[in-house]
Short mmCIF file of C-alpha atoms in Angstrom, two decimals:
data_model
loop_
_atom_site.label_atom_id
_atom_site.label_comp_id
_atom_site.label_asym_id
_atom_site.label_seq_id
_atom_site.Cartn_x
_atom_site.Cartn_y
_atom_site.Cartn_z
CA UNK A 1 -99.34 30.62 -16.97
CA UNK A 2 -99.15 32.59 -20.02
CA UNK A 3 -98.29 36.30 -19.72
CA UNK A 4 -100.28 38.99 -21.03
CA UNK A 5 -98.68 41.62 -23.38
CA UNK A 6 -98.87 44.09 -20.65
CA UNK A 7 -96.58 41.83 -18.39
CA UNK A 8 -94.25 40.92 -21.13
CA UNK A 9 -93.81 44.65 -22.26
CA UNK A 10 -93.28 45.99 -18.67
CA UNK A 11 -89.66 46.84 -19.71
CA UNK A 12 -90.48 48.27 -23.00
CA UNK A 13 -92.92 50.97 -22.36
CA UNK A 14 -93.23 53.32 -19.43
CA UNK A 15 -95.45 51.16 -16.96
CA UNK A 16 -95.39 54.03 -14.38
CA UNK A 17 -97.45 56.05 -16.34
CA UNK A 18 -99.84 53.36 -17.65
CA UNK A 19 -102.72 51.39 -16.25
CA UNK A 20 -102.32 47.71 -16.39
CA UNK A 21 -104.12 46.40 -13.44
CA UNK A 22 -106.34 43.47 -14.74
CA UNK A 23 -109.23 44.37 -12.26
CA UNK A 24 -109.21 48.17 -13.17
CA UNK A 25 -109.25 47.28 -16.89
CA UNK A 26 -112.01 44.66 -16.47
CA UNK A 27 -114.13 47.52 -14.70
CA UNK A 28 -113.56 49.71 -18.09
CA UNK A 29 -114.30 46.96 -20.52
CA UNK A 30 -117.27 44.66 -19.32
CA UNK A 31 -118.10 41.43 -20.84
CA UNK A 32 -121.50 39.88 -20.67
CA UNK A 33 -123.25 36.83 -22.46
CA UNK A 34 -126.89 36.55 -23.01
CA UNK A 35 -127.19 32.95 -23.84
CA UNK A 36 -130.77 32.97 -24.52
CA UNK A 37 -130.10 35.50 -27.52
CA UNK A 38 -126.97 34.15 -28.67
CA UNK A 39 -125.12 37.63 -28.05
CA UNK A 40 -122.07 38.49 -26.31
CA UNK A 41 -121.61 42.34 -25.30
CA UNK A 42 -118.53 44.04 -24.90
CA UNK A 43 -119.30 47.49 -22.82
CA UNK A 44 -116.88 50.52 -22.59
CA UNK A 45 -117.58 52.02 -19.16
CA UNK A 46 -115.55 54.81 -18.52
CA UNK A 47 -118.02 57.94 -19.53
CA UNK A 48 -116.49 60.43 -17.37
CA UNK A 49 -113.45 59.97 -19.76
CA UNK A 50 -115.75 59.77 -22.91
CA UNK A 51 -114.87 55.79 -22.68
CA UNK A 52 -111.20 56.39 -23.56
CA UNK A 53 -109.61 53.43 -22.07
CA UNK A 54 -105.72 52.54 -21.12
CA UNK A 55 -103.58 50.88 -23.96
CA UNK A 56 -103.76 47.74 -22.05
CA UNK A 57 -107.41 47.42 -22.17
CA UNK A 58 -107.31 46.94 -25.80
CA UNK A 59 -105.56 43.54 -25.36
CA UNK A 60 -108.62 42.78 -23.06
CA UNK A 61 -110.86 43.40 -25.96
CA UNK A 62 -109.38 41.26 -28.29
CA UNK A 63 -108.86 38.29 -25.54
CA UNK A 64 -112.87 38.71 -25.06
CA UNK A 65 -113.42 38.42 -28.77
CA UNK A 66 -111.60 35.33 -28.68
CA UNK A 67 -113.48 34.11 -26.04
CA UNK A 68 -116.68 34.69 -27.67
CA UNK A 69 -115.34 33.09 -30.93
CA UNK A 70 -114.95 29.84 -29.10
CA UNK A 71 -118.24 29.95 -27.21
CA UNK A 72 -120.76 27.99 -28.87
CA UNK A 73 -123.36 30.08 -26.89
CA UNK A 74 -122.49 33.06 -29.05
CA UNK A 75 -123.23 33.95 -32.86
CA UNK A 76 -123.16 37.85 -32.16
CA UNK A 77 -120.71 40.08 -30.57
CA UNK A 78 -122.10 43.52 -29.91
CA UNK A 79 -119.69 46.37 -28.99
CA UNK A 80 -121.21 49.40 -27.13
CA UNK A 81 -120.52 52.32 -24.96
CA UNK A 82 -122.00 53.59 -21.70
CA UNK A 83 -122.97 57.51 -21.72
CA UNK A 84 -123.14 59.88 -24.45
CA UNK A 85 -120.11 58.58 -26.61
CA UNK A 86 -119.11 55.13 -27.99
CA UNK A 87 -115.38 55.89 -27.22
CA UNK A 88 -112.37 58.16 -27.92
CA UNK A 89 -109.69 55.37 -28.29
CA UNK A 90 -106.61 55.29 -26.03
CA UNK A 91 -106.41 57.36 -23.13
CA UNK A 92 -104.34 60.32 -24.44
CA UNK A 93 -102.52 60.44 -20.90
CA UNK A 94 -100.93 57.27 -21.89
CA UNK A 95 -99.94 58.14 -25.42
CA UNK A 96 -95.92 58.43 -25.84
CA UNK A 97 -95.66 56.42 -22.63
CA UNK A 98 -97.03 53.19 -24.39
CA UNK A 99 -94.05 53.41 -26.78
CA UNK A 100 -91.33 54.03 -24.24
CA UNK A 101 -91.17 57.89 -23.25
CA UNK A 102 -90.69 58.41 -19.66
CA UNK A 103 -91.62 61.01 -17.14
CA UNK A 104 -89.17 63.50 -15.89
CA UNK A 105 -86.54 66.26 -17.51
CA UNK A 106 -83.18 64.12 -17.19
CA UNK A 107 -81.57 62.57 -20.40
CA UNK A 108 -82.95 59.10 -19.55
CA UNK A 109 -86.47 60.26 -19.50
CA UNK A 110 -86.17 62.48 -22.77
CA UNK A 111 -84.42 59.76 -24.67
CA UNK A 112 -86.27 58.57 -27.74
CA UNK A 113 -87.63 55.26 -27.51
CA UNK A 114 -85.71 52.74 -29.91
CA UNK A 115 -87.93 51.43 -32.72
CA UNK A 116 -88.34 48.17 -31.29
CA UNK A 117 -90.13 49.80 -28.42
CA UNK A 118 -92.41 51.46 -30.87
CA UNK A 119 -93.11 48.13 -33.11
CA UNK A 120 -94.02 45.87 -30.05
CA UNK A 121 -96.90 47.31 -28.61
CA UNK A 122 -98.28 48.52 -32.06
CA UNK A 123 -97.97 45.03 -33.31
CA UNK A 124 -98.68 42.94 -30.26
CA UNK A 125 -101.17 44.87 -28.62
CA UNK A 126 -102.87 47.24 -31.11
CA UNK A 127 -102.70 45.25 -34.21
CA UNK A 128 -102.46 41.52 -33.45
CA UNK A 129 -103.64 41.53 -30.03
CA UNK A 130 -106.70 43.89 -30.89
CA UNK A 131 -108.00 44.66 -34.27
CA UNK A 132 -106.97 41.38 -35.83
CA UNK A 133 -109.21 39.42 -33.59
CA UNK A 134 -112.24 41.62 -34.47
CA UNK A 135 -111.57 41.78 -38.41
CA UNK A 136 -110.87 37.89 -38.36
CA UNK A 137 -113.73 36.78 -35.87
CA UNK A 138 -115.93 33.89 -37.31
CA UNK A 139 -118.61 35.36 -35.20
CA UNK A 140 -120.95 38.43 -36.52
CA UNK A 141 -119.81 41.62 -34.99
CA UNK A 142 -122.20 44.78 -34.61
CA UNK A 143 -120.84 48.27 -33.17
CA UNK A 144 -123.49 50.32 -31.54
CA UNK A 145 -122.19 54.03 -32.07
CA UNK A 146 -123.29 57.22 -30.56
CA UNK A 147 -121.37 60.32 -30.29
CA UNK A 148 -117.33 60.31 -30.57
CA UNK A 149 -116.15 57.25 -32.38
CA UNK A 150 -112.44 58.01 -32.40
CA UNK A 151 -108.86 56.10 -32.31
CA UNK A 152 -109.03 52.63 -31.21
CA UNK A 153 -112.86 52.80 -31.13
CA UNK A 154 -112.87 53.84 -34.76
CA UNK A 155 -110.80 50.61 -35.44
CA UNK A 156 -113.46 48.74 -33.82
CA UNK A 157 -116.07 50.05 -36.28
CA UNK A 158 -113.63 49.66 -39.36
CA UNK A 159 -113.11 46.06 -38.30
CA UNK A 160 -116.87 45.20 -37.49
CA UNK A 161 -119.41 43.37 -39.89
CA UNK A 162 -122.06 45.92 -39.07
CA UNK A 163 -122.14 49.57 -37.68
CA UNK A 164 -125.44 51.15 -36.45
CA UNK A 165 -125.22 55.00 -35.75
CA UNK A 166 -126.94 57.34 -34.31
CA UNK A 167 -127.09 60.76 -36.52
CA UNK A 168 -124.62 62.50 -33.76
CA UNK A 169 -121.79 59.74 -34.37
CA UNK A 170 -118.50 61.21 -35.34
CA UNK A 171 -115.70 58.89 -36.78
CA UNK A 172 -111.85 59.54 -37.43
CA UNK A 173 -108.39 58.73 -35.90
CA UNK A 174 -107.16 61.60 -33.39
CA UNK A 175 -103.76 60.44 -34.21
CA UNK A 176 -104.26 62.49 -37.17
CA UNK A 177 -104.30 65.67 -34.71
CA UNK A 178 -101.69 64.51 -32.34
CA UNK A 179 -98.91 63.29 -35.04
CA UNK A 180 -100.10 64.35 -38.80
CA UNK A 181 -101.40 61.86 -41.41
CA UNK A 182 -100.29 59.03 -39.30
CA UNK A 183 -100.41 55.59 -41.03
CA UNK A 184 -103.28 53.38 -39.94
CA UNK A 185 -104.60 50.12 -41.41
CA UNK A 186 -104.60 51.46 -44.67
CA UNK A 187 -106.59 48.16 -46.14
CA UNK A 188 -109.66 48.73 -44.06
CA UNK A 189 -109.76 52.54 -44.39
CA UNK A 190 -109.71 52.24 -48.28
CA UNK A 191 -112.20 49.45 -48.23
CA UNK A 192 -114.60 51.21 -45.78
CA UNK A 193 -114.47 54.89 -47.08
CA UNK A 194 -112.70 54.81 -50.30
CA UNK A 195 -109.19 56.50 -50.99
CA UNK A 196 -110.57 60.08 -51.62
CA UNK A 197 -112.42 60.12 -48.25
CA UNK A 198 -109.47 58.42 -46.63
CA UNK A 199 -107.07 61.36 -47.97
CA UNK A 200 -109.27 63.83 -46.97
CA UNK A 201 -109.60 62.95 -43.37
CA UNK A 202 -106.04 62.09 -42.90
CA UNK A 203 -104.91 65.41 -44.30
CA UNK A 204 -107.24 67.50 -42.62
CA UNK A 205 -107.98 65.48 -39.42
CA UNK A 206 -111.75 66.08 -39.73
CA UNK A 207 -114.37 63.49 -38.55
CA UNK A 208 -116.78 61.58 -40.87
CA UNK A 209 -120.52 62.29 -39.73
CA UNK A 210 -122.89 59.44 -39.45
CA UNK A 211 -124.74 60.17 -42.54
CA UNK A 212 -121.61 60.55 -44.51
CA UNK A 213 -120.38 57.40 -43.24
CA UNK A 214 -123.68 55.53 -44.32
CA UNK A 215 -123.41 56.80 -48.10
CA UNK A 216 -119.43 56.01 -48.04
CA UNK A 217 -120.02 52.26 -46.79
CA UNK A 218 -118.81 52.86 -43.30
CA UNK A 219 -121.93 52.97 -41.51
CA UNK A 220 -124.70 50.17 -42.11
CA UNK A 221 -127.79 52.39 -40.77
CA UNK A 222 -128.13 55.40 -39.07
CA UNK A 223 -131.06 55.72 -36.62
CA UNK A 224 -132.26 58.10 -33.84
CA UNK A 225 -130.57 57.93 -30.77
CA UNK A 226 -133.62 56.67 -28.81
CA UNK A 227 -133.92 53.76 -31.46
CA UNK A 228 -130.44 52.61 -31.23
CA UNK A 229 -130.42 49.81 -28.83
CA UNK A 230 -133.63 48.39 -30.43
CA UNK A 231 -132.03 48.50 -33.87
CA UNK A 232 -128.78 46.75 -32.89
CA UNK A 233 -131.03 43.90 -30.92
CA UNK A 234 -132.92 43.67 -33.81
CA UNK A 235 -129.93 43.14 -35.97
CA UNK A 236 -128.50 40.52 -33.63
CA UNK A 237 -131.51 38.34 -33.21
CA UNK A 238 -131.62 38.39 -37.13
CA UNK A 239 -128.40 36.99 -37.48
CA UNK A 240 -128.68 34.77 -34.50
CA UNK A 241 -131.56 32.78 -36.45
CA UNK A 242 -128.58 31.66 -38.84
CA UNK A 243 -127.02 28.23 -37.97
CA UNK A 244 -123.86 28.62 -36.05
CA UNK A 245 -121.90 26.25 -38.75
CA UNK A 246 -123.13 28.30 -41.61
CA UNK A 247 -122.34 31.67 -40.07
CA UNK A 248 -118.64 30.88 -39.27
CA UNK A 249 -118.38 29.24 -42.67
CA UNK A 250 -119.66 32.33 -44.56
CA UNK A 251 -117.37 34.60 -42.39
CA UNK A 252 -114.34 32.09 -43.37
CA UNK A 253 -115.36 32.87 -46.97
CA UNK A 254 -115.27 36.44 -46.34
CA UNK A 255 -111.84 35.89 -44.63
CA UNK A 256 -110.50 34.29 -47.84
CA UNK A 257 -111.64 37.18 -50.01
CA UNK A 258 -110.27 40.07 -48.04
CA UNK A 259 -106.76 38.21 -47.94
CA UNK A 260 -107.08 38.20 -51.75
CA UNK A 261 -107.76 41.93 -51.77
CA UNK A 262 -104.65 42.77 -49.42
CA UNK A 263 -105.99 42.68 -45.94
CA UNK A 264 -102.79 40.99 -44.36
CA UNK A 265 -100.45 43.62 -46.01
CA UNK A 266 -102.65 46.41 -45.25
CA UNK A 267 -102.76 45.58 -41.76
CA UNK A 268 -99.02 45.63 -41.48
CA UNK A 269 -99.09 49.34 -42.62
CA UNK A 270 -100.78 49.97 -39.26
CA UNK A 271 -98.04 48.90 -36.88
CA UNK A 272 -94.99 49.38 -39.38
CA UNK A 273 -96.31 52.91 -40.14
CA UNK A 274 -97.35 53.79 -36.87
CA UNK A 275 -93.52 53.53 -35.56
CA UNK A 276 -92.63 56.11 -38.37
CA UNK A 277 -95.20 58.39 -37.04
CA UNK A 278 -94.32 58.39 -33.24
CA UNK A 279 -90.89 59.23 -34.16
CA UNK A 280 -91.70 62.22 -36.36
CA UNK A 281 -89.21 65.36 -36.14
CA UNK A 282 -91.07 68.73 -35.26
CA UNK A 283 -89.60 71.57 -36.70
CA UNK A 284 -89.85 75.21 -35.21
CA UNK A 285 -93.62 76.42 -35.47
CA UNK A 286 -95.26 72.83 -35.85
CA UNK A 287 -97.73 71.87 -33.13
CA UNK A 288 -96.15 69.24 -31.31
CA UNK A 289 -98.44 66.97 -29.08
CA UNK A 290 -96.45 65.56 -26.61
CA UNK A 291 -94.96 68.95 -25.83
CA UNK A 292 -98.04 70.80 -25.51
CA UNK A 293 -99.52 68.14 -23.05
CA UNK A 294 -96.49 68.39 -21.01
CA UNK A 295 -96.75 72.19 -20.61
CA UNK A 296 -100.59 72.52 -20.56
CA UNK A 297 -102.40 69.31 -19.88
CA UNK A 298 -104.49 67.36 -22.26
CA UNK A 299 -107.45 69.11 -22.46
CA UNK A 300 -105.79 72.64 -22.98
CA UNK A 301 -103.45 71.16 -25.59
CA UNK A 302 -106.29 69.48 -27.52
CA UNK A 303 -108.50 72.75 -27.23
CA UNK A 304 -105.55 74.71 -28.57
CA UNK A 305 -105.19 72.33 -31.68
CA UNK A 306 -108.98 72.68 -32.50
CA UNK A 307 -109.00 76.60 -32.16
CA UNK A 308 -106.05 76.20 -35.13
CA UNK A 309 -108.63 75.13 -37.70
CA UNK A 310 -112.11 76.18 -38.96
CA UNK A 311 -115.08 74.46 -37.08
CA UNK A 312 -115.72 72.18 -39.86
CA UNK A 313 -112.37 70.27 -38.89
CA UNK A 314 -112.49 70.38 -35.30
CA UNK A 315 -113.02 67.03 -33.29
CA UNK A 316 -114.45 68.50 -30.21
CA UNK A 317 -117.13 70.85 -31.74
CA UNK A 318 -119.74 68.92 -33.66
CA UNK A 319 -122.41 71.58 -33.48
CA UNK A 320 -120.42 73.93 -35.76
CA UNK A 321 -120.41 72.00 -38.74
CA UNK A 322 -122.57 70.19 -41.25
CA UNK A 323 -121.56 66.99 -42.87
#
């Protein structure tokens, strides 16, 4: 039987500090098919953690997209999150561990992971195993976004065909807060929000509001939260009227154009550049996420980081800024 990436990477990353149990991952990332409506739904179900999911769960997301793509009952794939937020990406408790940092204070535990340890999970799980299946899906993809849309969940929004968001939705990648202007998939950033906004977000770590996202082309439509599900359903139903062959041919044509515009090379900037970012050298006085998390815990460390900047640039205080 084919091994999962989590199994293949067991000796590369710090599996003792990660969640890789398939039953638990399936609980956090649910999958349903409505055959009558031709819609598959991938639901993030960990609202008590703002739908942050284990790194290994992103491989499950990619596998489910591939499953839906080959299922002739499905024309549309919908991504949604339970609770107040769409999702905040990978569980911050696993960051560092997924590239090979170990627990403990001995020399072996504190050793910097080799580049090969950084490359493999970034490429095999968070790029080829996760965002690439969404970007290259020949079925239509829709994101239903409320509240925070951060990290890996933001990558889903960047990769999806259609994003329907409530006015309180906020989009960014917390890696900028953890590591500075960490490289991401530059192609999709620039295509969706433009170079000027991309630089603004990367250099200041601020989030993009729903209305700004709609103006820039990241968000398809902003609707009131109580109308969010209805609009997503209406979009899915409208797409499902299309013949399956026509839909998949049309998406194939889009892929050709995207490749001509640099999609393939742009995607590599994510997993190649991310290895640089996770190997950053901190100078005296720099805010060091791994050190702060180790000494204060995740919640306090991130709260302290937000307080270093004005409210407009904070990720956890959306009430104090206008966008």
